[in-house]
Amino acid sequence: MNLQFKKPNPKTQLAMSKLAKGEINEDYHKIAEEKILKFTRHNFSKLVNSGNAAILASMNAIDGAVLIPDQGAWNGFKQIANFLNKPLITVKTNHGLIDLELLQNSINENKDLIDFNDENKKSALFLTSFTAYTAEQDIKSISNLLHENNILLVEDASGAICDSSLKLANGSYSDIIIGSTGSPKIINVCDGGFISTDDNSIFDKSRLLLKTSKTSNITSCGIATEIEFAQTNLDKTINACNYLKKELSDDFHIFHKDRRGINVILQSDNPKQLSYKLRQEFTLDEHGMITKCPNYNRLKEKAVAIEIKNIDYPYLEKNYLDEIISILLKYK
Ligand SMILES: Cc1ncc(COP(=O)(O)O)c(C=O)c1O
């Protein structure tokens, strides 16, 4: 089946190319930062040149320990925590989903690494809005529990910025929201990232890092334009995954089938073979849409992830989804 890899909206491509050709003469950094704030409802934001740069700058500003989920997150969290020599606490999850009891146990077991009183030495949990891109975290309850323990919540919303339900990427719950605007993310500009927060001391603490990871004006223009399509694009991807999960759940074990997500993860006895076969079935230009698990960024289970988030939006219509389903059913 020939599908197309996600591209920036034609209006975004046009705006970026006009700027590159010198047909527009405007500084887009502030415009894009303000648009991000409109969606996150925070007071301060900064653009950076990648999602990992956003993680590095925000984690550098954390004075306490770094907590991360045991799976379903982003391997950059661990790599960057190690690079920065931060004490690292891995939290057990329910297949990537934060379980409040397990989180509280982890906090209790690591009392020596966490300061429960000092406002200036807070630890932080880093997670992604959707675990494994497949199931939304209960951000509000997680945030409440963390705040009761003097711990910050840092949400990587690369896959969920502009959530119309306001459950994800919402500055009322997450102290810091970071994201990549690289390819194929929800703000899909092929480059860049952002940090959003109510605490601008983060930007002071990481001033040098922010200086070394500046976003180009062309990327800023791309972010400012593409963000206008993000909510519709995210809704469309979530709806496609809801449909696929529902239609496939009689024939496959689907992880977190009742949760919103932007990919679909099927359990498999032989993920190596299944992922090989599915790669032959689904081609997305020169890109892929199949991820073999176990994989920290997805699930540490025998499974195969179908990356619906990589597919360009015109190909998320029902007729294409039905064709995807009929191909997958050959391998049930
Ligand atoms: C959830 C998540 N966060 C961060 C990143 C890193 O983003 P970048 O490639 O822009 O550094 C990625 C990359 O795929 C990601 O999936």
GROMACS .gro file of C-alpha atoms and ligand atoms in nm:
model
  348
    1MET     CA    1   0.000   0.000   0.000
    2ASN     CA    2   0.140   0.335  -0.104
    3LEU     CA    3   0.086   0.605   0.152
    4GLN     CA    4   0.258   0.941   0.181
    5PHE     CA    5   0.482   1.059   0.464
    6LYS     CA    6   0.355   1.360   0.657
    7LYS     CA    7   0.454   1.697   0.511
    8PRO     CA    8   0.414   2.052   0.644
    9ASN     CA    9   0.090   2.214   0.527
   10PRO     CA   10   0.129   2.374   0.179
   11LYS     CA   11   0.069   2.716   0.339
   12THR     CA   12   0.358   2.652   0.579
   13GLN     CA   13   0.583   2.544   0.292
   14LEU     CA   14   0.488   2.857   0.096
   15ALA     CA   15   0.546   3.093   0.391
   16MET     CA   16   0.887   2.936   0.462
   17SER     CA   17   0.994   2.953   0.099
   18LYS     CA   18   0.882   3.317   0.060
   19LEU     CA   19   1.089   3.407   0.364
   20ALA     CA   20   1.388   3.214   0.229
   21LYS     CA   21   1.360   3.400  -0.104
   22GLY     CA   22   1.347   3.735   0.076
   23GLU     CA   23   0.988   3.803  -0.036
   24ILE     CA   24   0.885   3.855   0.328
   25ASN     CA   25   1.089   4.055   0.574
   26GLU     CA   26   0.960   3.982   0.923
   27ASP     CA   27   1.104   3.836   1.246
   28TYR     CA   28   0.890   3.534   1.337
   29HIS     CA   29   1.052   3.433   1.669
   30LYS     CA   30   0.818   3.636   1.892
   31ILE     CA   31   0.514   3.560   1.675
   32ALA     CA   32   0.574   3.183   1.707
   33GLU     CA   33   0.651   3.203   2.081
   34GLU     CA   34   0.327   3.392   2.144
   35LYS     CA   35   0.126   3.141   1.943
   36ILE     CA   36   0.272   2.855   2.149
   37LEU     CA   37   0.164   3.035   2.467
   38LYS     CA   38  -0.190   3.070   2.334
   39PHE     CA   39  -0.213   2.689   2.328
   40THR     CA   40  -0.013   2.599   2.640
   41ARG     CA   41  -0.165   2.883   2.848
   42HIS     CA   42   0.175   2.950   3.005
   43ASN     CA   43   0.333   3.295   3.032
   44PHE     CA   44   0.679   3.240   2.883
   45SER     CA   45   0.814   3.044   2.588
   46LYS     CA   46   1.135   3.007   2.390
   47LEU     CA   47   1.204   2.846   2.056
   48VAL     CA   48   1.509   2.620   2.022
   49ASN     CA   49   1.658   2.429   1.730
   50SER     CA   50   1.538   2.076   1.828
   51GLY     CA   51   1.331   1.877   2.074
   52ASN     CA   52   1.647   1.745   2.238
   53ALA     CA   53   1.774   2.101   2.283
   54ALA     CA   54   1.446   2.180   2.463
   55ILE     CA   55   1.500   1.878   2.690
   56LEU     CA   56   1.864   1.973   2.755
   57ALA     CA   57   1.783   2.336   2.843
   58SER     CA   58   1.487   2.249   3.065
   59MET     CA   59   1.656   1.956   3.243
   60ASN     CA   60   1.966   2.167   3.305
   61ALA     CA   61   1.744   2.408   3.501
   62ILE     CA   62   1.616   2.130   3.731
   63ASP     CA   63   1.808   2.141   4.059
   64GLY     CA   64   1.691   1.806   4.202
   65ALA     CA   65   1.658   1.454   4.065
   66VAL     CA   66   1.510   1.356   3.728
   67LEU     CA   67   1.232   1.095   3.727
   68ILE     CA   68   1.143   0.913   3.404
   69PRO     CA   69   0.894   0.636   3.311
   70ASP     CA   70   1.040   0.286   3.268
   71GLN     CA   71   0.912   0.270   2.908
   72GLY     CA   72   0.700   0.460   2.656
   73ALA     CA   73   0.892   0.788   2.684
   74TRP     CA   74   1.191   0.926   2.490
   75ASN     CA   75   1.543   0.787   2.526
   76GLY     CA   76   1.681   1.144   2.516
   77PHE     CA   77   1.547   1.193   2.871
   78LYS     CA   78   1.786   0.933   3.011
   79GLN     CA   79   2.079   1.025   2.786
   80ILE     CA   80   2.053   1.393   2.875
   81ALA     CA   81   2.006   1.323   3.249
   82ASN     CA   82   2.326   1.115   3.237
   83PHE     CA   83   2.508   1.384   3.040
   84LEU     CA   84   2.406   1.644   3.299
   85ASN     CA   85   2.497   1.409   3.587
   86LYS     CA   86   2.148   1.436   3.737
   87PRO     CA   87   2.036   1.172   3.985
   88LEU     CA   88   1.798   0.951   3.783
   89ILE     CA   89   1.493   0.765   3.916
   90THR     CA   90   1.311   0.523   3.688
   91VAL     CA   91   0.942   0.493   3.769
   92LYS     CA   92   0.762   0.161   3.711
   93THR     CA   93   0.455   0.202   3.490
   94ASN     CA   94   0.158   0.010   3.360
   95HIS     CA   95   0.290  -0.048   3.006
   96GLY     CA   96   0.413   0.312   2.994
   97LEU     CA   97   0.116   0.467   3.172
   98ILE     CA   98   0.202   0.634   3.501
   99ASP     CA   99   0.019   0.455   3.782
  100LEU     CA  100  -0.026   0.689   4.080
  101GLU     CA  101   0.042   0.419   4.337
  102LEU     CA  102   0.362   0.305   4.164
  103LEU     CA  103   0.469   0.669   4.125
  104GLN     CA  104   0.416   0.737   4.498
  105ASN     CA  105   0.610   0.417   4.582
  106SER     CA  106   0.899   0.532   4.363
  107ILE     CA  107   0.899   0.872   4.533
  108ASN     CA  108   0.894   0.710   4.879
  109GLU     CA  109   1.172   0.466   4.789
  110ASN     CA  110   1.395   0.753   4.672
  111LYS     CA  111   1.350   0.991   4.964
  112ASP     CA  112   1.726   1.041   4.984
  113LEU     CA  113   1.732   1.185   4.627
  114ILE     CA  114   1.420   1.405   4.650
  115ASP     CA  115   1.388   1.726   4.852
  116PHE     CA  116   1.025   1.754   4.967
  117ASN     CA  117   1.049   2.103   5.114
  118ASP     CA  118   1.309   2.317   4.940
  119GLU     CA  119   1.138   2.530   4.671
  120ASN     CA  120   1.480   2.584   4.513
  121LYS     CA  121   1.576   2.221   4.483
  122LYS     CA  122   1.278   2.063   4.314
  123SER     CA  123   1.300   1.732   4.130
  124ALA     CA  124   1.104   1.677   3.807
  125LEU     CA  125   0.924   1.395   3.628
  126PHE     CA  126   0.981   1.400   3.251
  127LEU     CA  127   0.719   1.217   3.046
  128THR     CA  128   0.555   1.227   2.705
  129SER     CA  129   0.188   1.332   2.675
  130PHE     CA  130   0.108   1.000   2.504
  131THR     CA  131   0.302   0.705   2.637
  132ALA     CA  132   0.465   0.527   2.340
  133TYR     CA  133   0.265   0.776   2.128
  134THR     CA  134  -0.023   0.536   2.189
  135ALA     CA  135  -0.205   0.629   2.510
  136GLU     CA  136  -0.261   0.958   2.686
  137GLN     CA  137  -0.125   0.998   3.035
  138ASP     CA  138  -0.364   1.118   3.303
  139ILE     CA  139  -0.172   1.444   3.322
  140LYS     CA  140  -0.401   1.621   3.571
  141SER     CA  141  -0.380   1.347   3.839
  142ILE     CA  142  -0.007   1.300   3.783
  143SER     CA  143   0.046   1.674   3.822
  144ASN     CA  144  -0.155   1.682   4.148
  145LEU     CA  145   0.040   1.396   4.301
  146LEU     CA  146   0.377   1.543   4.198
  147HIS     CA  147   0.293   1.887   4.333
  148GLU     CA  148   0.191   1.736   4.670
  149ASN     CA  149   0.548   1.598   4.678
  150ASN     CA  150   0.724   1.923   4.572
  151ILE     CA  151   0.807   1.768   4.232
  152LEU     CA  152   0.767   1.940   3.893
  153LEU     CA  153   0.603   1.793   3.585
  154VAL     CA  154   0.781   1.835   3.252
  155GLU     CA  155   0.561   1.720   2.963
  156ASP     CA  156   0.712   1.645   2.625
  157ALA     CA  157   0.418   1.738   2.405
  158SER     CA  158   0.585   1.675   2.067
  159GLY     CA  159   0.288   1.450   1.985
  160ALA     CA  160   0.009   1.639   2.161
  161ILE     CA  161   0.062   2.015   2.141
  162CYS     CA  162  -0.270   2.196   2.072
  163ASP     CA  163  -0.484   1.914   2.219
  164SER     CA  164  -0.844   2.027   2.174
  165SER     CA  165  -0.958   1.845   2.490
  166LEU     CA  166  -0.713   2.058   2.694
  167LYS     CA  167  -0.608   1.747   2.888
  168LEU     CA  168  -0.260   1.738   2.735
  169ALA     CA  169  -0.004   2.014   2.677
  170ASN     CA  170  -0.196   2.232   2.922
  171GLY     CA  171   0.005   2.476   3.133
  172SER     CA  172  -0.245   2.449   3.420
  173TYR     CA  173  -0.107   2.101   3.487
  174SER     CA  174   0.247   2.084   3.347
  175ASP     CA  175   0.512   2.317   3.490
  176ILE     CA  176   0.718   2.295   3.174
  177ILE     CA  177   0.596   2.188   2.831
  178ILE     CA  178   0.860   2.104   2.574
  179GLY     CA  179   0.840   1.968   2.224
  180SER     CA  180   1.006   1.892   1.897
  181THR     CA  181   0.877   2.055   1.580
  182GLY     CA  182   1.087   1.818   1.370
  183SER     CA  183   0.947   1.560   1.132
  184PRO     CA  184   0.691   1.399   1.169
  185LYS     CA  185   0.560   1.581   1.475
  186ILE     CA  186   0.230   1.762   1.532
  187ILE     CA  187   0.387   2.100   1.456
  188ASN     CA  188   0.562   1.952   1.156
  189VAL     CA  189   0.831   2.190   1.036
  190CYS     CA  190   1.119   1.938   0.992
  191ASP     CA  191   1.332   2.134   1.241
  192GLY     CA  192   1.313   2.311   1.577
  193GLY     CA  193   1.155   2.280   1.916
  194PHE     CA  194   1.008   2.485   2.200
  195ILE     CA  195   0.991   2.531   2.577
  196SER     CA  196   0.692   2.683   2.756
  197THR     CA  197   0.653   2.760   3.127
  198ASP     CA  198   0.528   3.005   3.389
  199ASP     CA  199   0.872   3.011   3.555
  200ASN     CA  200   1.111   3.216   3.347
  201SER     CA  201   1.401   3.152   3.587
  202ILE     CA  202   1.447   2.835   3.377
  203PHE     CA  203   1.556   3.052   3.087
  204ASP     CA  204   1.805   3.239   3.309
  205LYS     CA  205   1.954   2.915   3.441
  206SER     CA  206   1.998   2.779   3.087
  207ARG     CA  207   2.085   3.107   2.915
  208LEU     CA  208   2.404   2.974   2.753
  209LEU     CA  209   2.235   2.658   2.626
  210LEU     CA  210   1.952   2.865   2.479
  211LYS     CA  211   2.208   3.093   2.313
  212THR     CA  212   2.374   2.793   2.148
  213SER     CA  213   2.047   2.640   2.024
  214LYS     CA  214   1.874   2.931   1.856
  215THR     CA  215   1.603   2.869   1.598
  216SER     CA  216   1.638   3.014   1.250
  217ASN     CA  217   1.382   3.268   1.136
  218ILE     CA  218   1.265   3.025   0.864
  219THR     CA  219   1.191   2.755   1.123
  220SER     CA  220   1.019   3.016   1.344
  221CYS     CA  221   0.804   3.118   1.046
  222GLY     CA  222   0.724   2.749   0.988
  223ILE     CA  223   0.621   2.700   1.352
  224ALA     CA  224   0.409   3.019   1.352
  225THR     CA  225   0.225   2.899   1.040
  226GLU     CA  226   0.201   2.523   1.101
  227ILE     CA  227   0.069   2.566   1.458
  228GLU     CA  228  -0.255   2.699   1.309
  229PHE     CA  229  -0.322   2.353   1.160
  230ALA     CA  230  -0.200   2.153   1.460
  231GLN     CA  231  -0.530   2.113   1.643
  232THR     CA  232  -0.718   1.986   1.337
  233ASN     CA  233  -0.426   1.762   1.241
  234LEU     CA  234  -0.398   1.615   1.591
  235ASP     CA  235  -0.774   1.551   1.611
  236LYS     CA  236  -0.764   1.381   1.273
  237THR     CA  237  -0.476   1.153   1.379
  238ILE     CA  238  -0.640   1.064   1.712
  239ASN     CA  239  -0.971   0.988   1.539
  240ALA     CA  240  -0.795   0.764   1.285
  241CYS     CA  241  -0.626   0.571   1.568
  242ASN     CA  242  -0.953   0.540   1.762
  243TYR     CA  243  -1.113   0.389   1.452
  244LEU     CA  244  -0.823   0.150   1.386
  245LYS     CA  245  -0.803   0.040   1.750
  246LYS     CA  246  -1.176  -0.030   1.759
  247GLU     CA  247  -1.184  -0.220   1.430
  248LEU     CA  248  -0.874  -0.428   1.507
  249SER     CA  249  -0.940  -0.511   1.871
  250ASP     CA  250  -1.138  -0.831   1.803
  251ASP     CA  251  -0.846  -0.979   1.612
  252PHE     CA  252  -0.539  -0.839   1.788
  253HIS     CA  253  -0.435  -0.756   2.141
  254ILE     CA  254  -0.396  -0.380   2.120
  255PHE     CA  255  -0.214  -0.200   2.397
  256HIS     CA  256  -0.427   0.072   2.563
  257LYS     CA  257  -0.704   0.029   2.308
  258ASP     CA  258  -0.942   0.262   2.490
  259ARG     CA  259  -0.703   0.554   2.528
  260ARG     CA  260  -0.643   0.835   2.283
  261GLY     CA  261  -0.316   0.810   2.091
  262ILE     CA  262  -0.148   0.876   1.757
  263ASN     CA  263  -0.024   0.525   1.681
  264VAL     CA  264  -0.154   0.171   1.726
  265ILE     CA  265   0.052  -0.099   1.900
  266LEU     CA  266  -0.026  -0.464   1.832
  267GLN     CA  267   0.102  -0.744   2.050
  268SER     CA  268   0.290  -1.007   1.849
  269ASP     CA  269   0.455  -1.340   1.929
  270ASN     CA  270   0.711  -1.270   1.660
  271PRO     CA  271   0.764  -0.892   1.628
  272LYS     CA  272   1.076  -0.934   1.416
  273GLN     CA  273   0.890  -1.128   1.149
  274LEU     CA  274   0.571  -0.922   1.168
  275SER     CA  275   0.754  -0.590   1.146
  276TYR     CA  276   0.955  -0.719   0.849
  277LYS     CA  277   0.637  -0.824   0.667
  278LEU     CA  278   0.451  -0.502   0.749
  279ARG     CA  279   0.743  -0.294   0.621
  280GLN     CA  280   0.696  -0.463   0.283
  281GLU     CA  281   0.322  -0.389   0.292
  282PHE     CA  282   0.333  -0.023   0.392
  283THR     CA  283   0.563   0.222   0.219
  284LEU     CA  284   0.566   0.592   0.305
  285ASP     CA  285   0.791   0.745   0.039
  286GLU     CA  286   1.140   0.656   0.167
  287HIS     CA  287   1.020   0.669   0.530
  288GLY     CA  288   0.875   0.398   0.750
  289MET     CA  289   0.568   0.359   0.965
  290ILE     CA  290   0.651   0.036   1.149
  291THR     CA  291   0.846   0.022   1.478
  292LYS     CA  292   0.953  -0.309   1.625
  293CYS     CA  293   0.923  -0.347   2.003
  294PRO     CA  294   1.056  -0.399   2.267
  295ASN     CA  295   1.177  -0.041   2.243
  296TYR     CA  296   1.210   0.215   2.527
  297ASN     CA  297   1.050   0.488   2.311
  298ARG     CA  298   0.749   0.263   2.256
  299LEU     CA  299   0.680  -0.040   2.477
  300LYS     CA  300   0.915  -0.293   2.629
  301GLU     CA  301   0.686  -0.571   2.505
  302LYS     CA  302   0.677  -0.813   2.214
  303ALA     CA  303   0.482  -0.586   1.984
  304VAL     CA  304   0.476  -0.386   1.662
  305ALA     CA  305   0.381  -0.018   1.649
  306ILE     CA  306   0.191   0.112   1.345
  307GLU     CA  307   0.295   0.476   1.330
  308ILE     CA  308  -0.024   0.640   1.205
  309LYS     CA  309   0.131   0.974   1.313
  310ASN     CA  310   0.377   0.944   1.021
  311ILE     CA  311   0.103   0.936   0.754
  312ASP     CA  312   0.012   1.253   0.566
  313TYR     CA  313  -0.335   1.380   0.657
  314PRO     CA  314  -0.516   1.320   0.325
  315TYR     CA  315  -0.436   0.950   0.375
  316LEU     CA  316  -0.617   0.931   0.708
  317GLU     CA  317  -0.959   0.914   0.537
  318LYS     CA  318  -1.177   0.610   0.605
  319ASN     CA  319  -1.108   0.437   0.272
  320TYR     CA  320  -0.734   0.434   0.343
  321LEU     CA  321  -0.785   0.324   0.703
  322ASP     CA  322  -1.006   0.037   0.583
  323GLU     CA  323  -0.731  -0.072   0.346
  324ILE     CA  324  -0.477  -0.059   0.631
  325ILE     CA  325  -0.712  -0.275   0.841
  326SER     CA  326  -0.760  -0.533   0.566
  327ILE     CA  327  -0.382  -0.564   0.521
  328LEU     CA  328  -0.322  -0.599   0.897
  329LEU     CA  329  -0.593  -0.866   0.923
  330LYS     CA  330  -0.388  -1.091   0.693
  331TYR     CA  331  -0.140  -1.121   0.983
  332LYS     CA  332  -0.378  -1.180   1.274
  333LIG     C1  333   0.884   1.242   2.210
  333LIG     C2  334   1.009   1.299   2.148
  333LIG     N1  335   1.075   1.396   2.214
  333LIG     C3  336   1.187   1.450   2.162
  333LIG     C4  337   1.238   1.409   2.040
  333LIG     C5  338   1.364   1.469   1.987
  333LIG     O1  339   1.332   1.568   1.896
  333LIG     P1  340   1.442   1.627   1.794
  333LIG     O2  341   1.467   1.521   1.692
  333LIG     O3  342   1.376   1.750   1.739
  333LIG     O4  343   1.563   1.658   1.877
  333LIG     C6  344   1.171   1.310   1.969
  333LIG     C7  345   1.222   1.266   1.838
  333LIG     O5  346   1.168   1.187   1.766
  333LIG     C8  347   1.054   1.252   2.025
  333LIG     O6  348   0.985   1.155   1.962
   0.00000   0.00000   0.00000
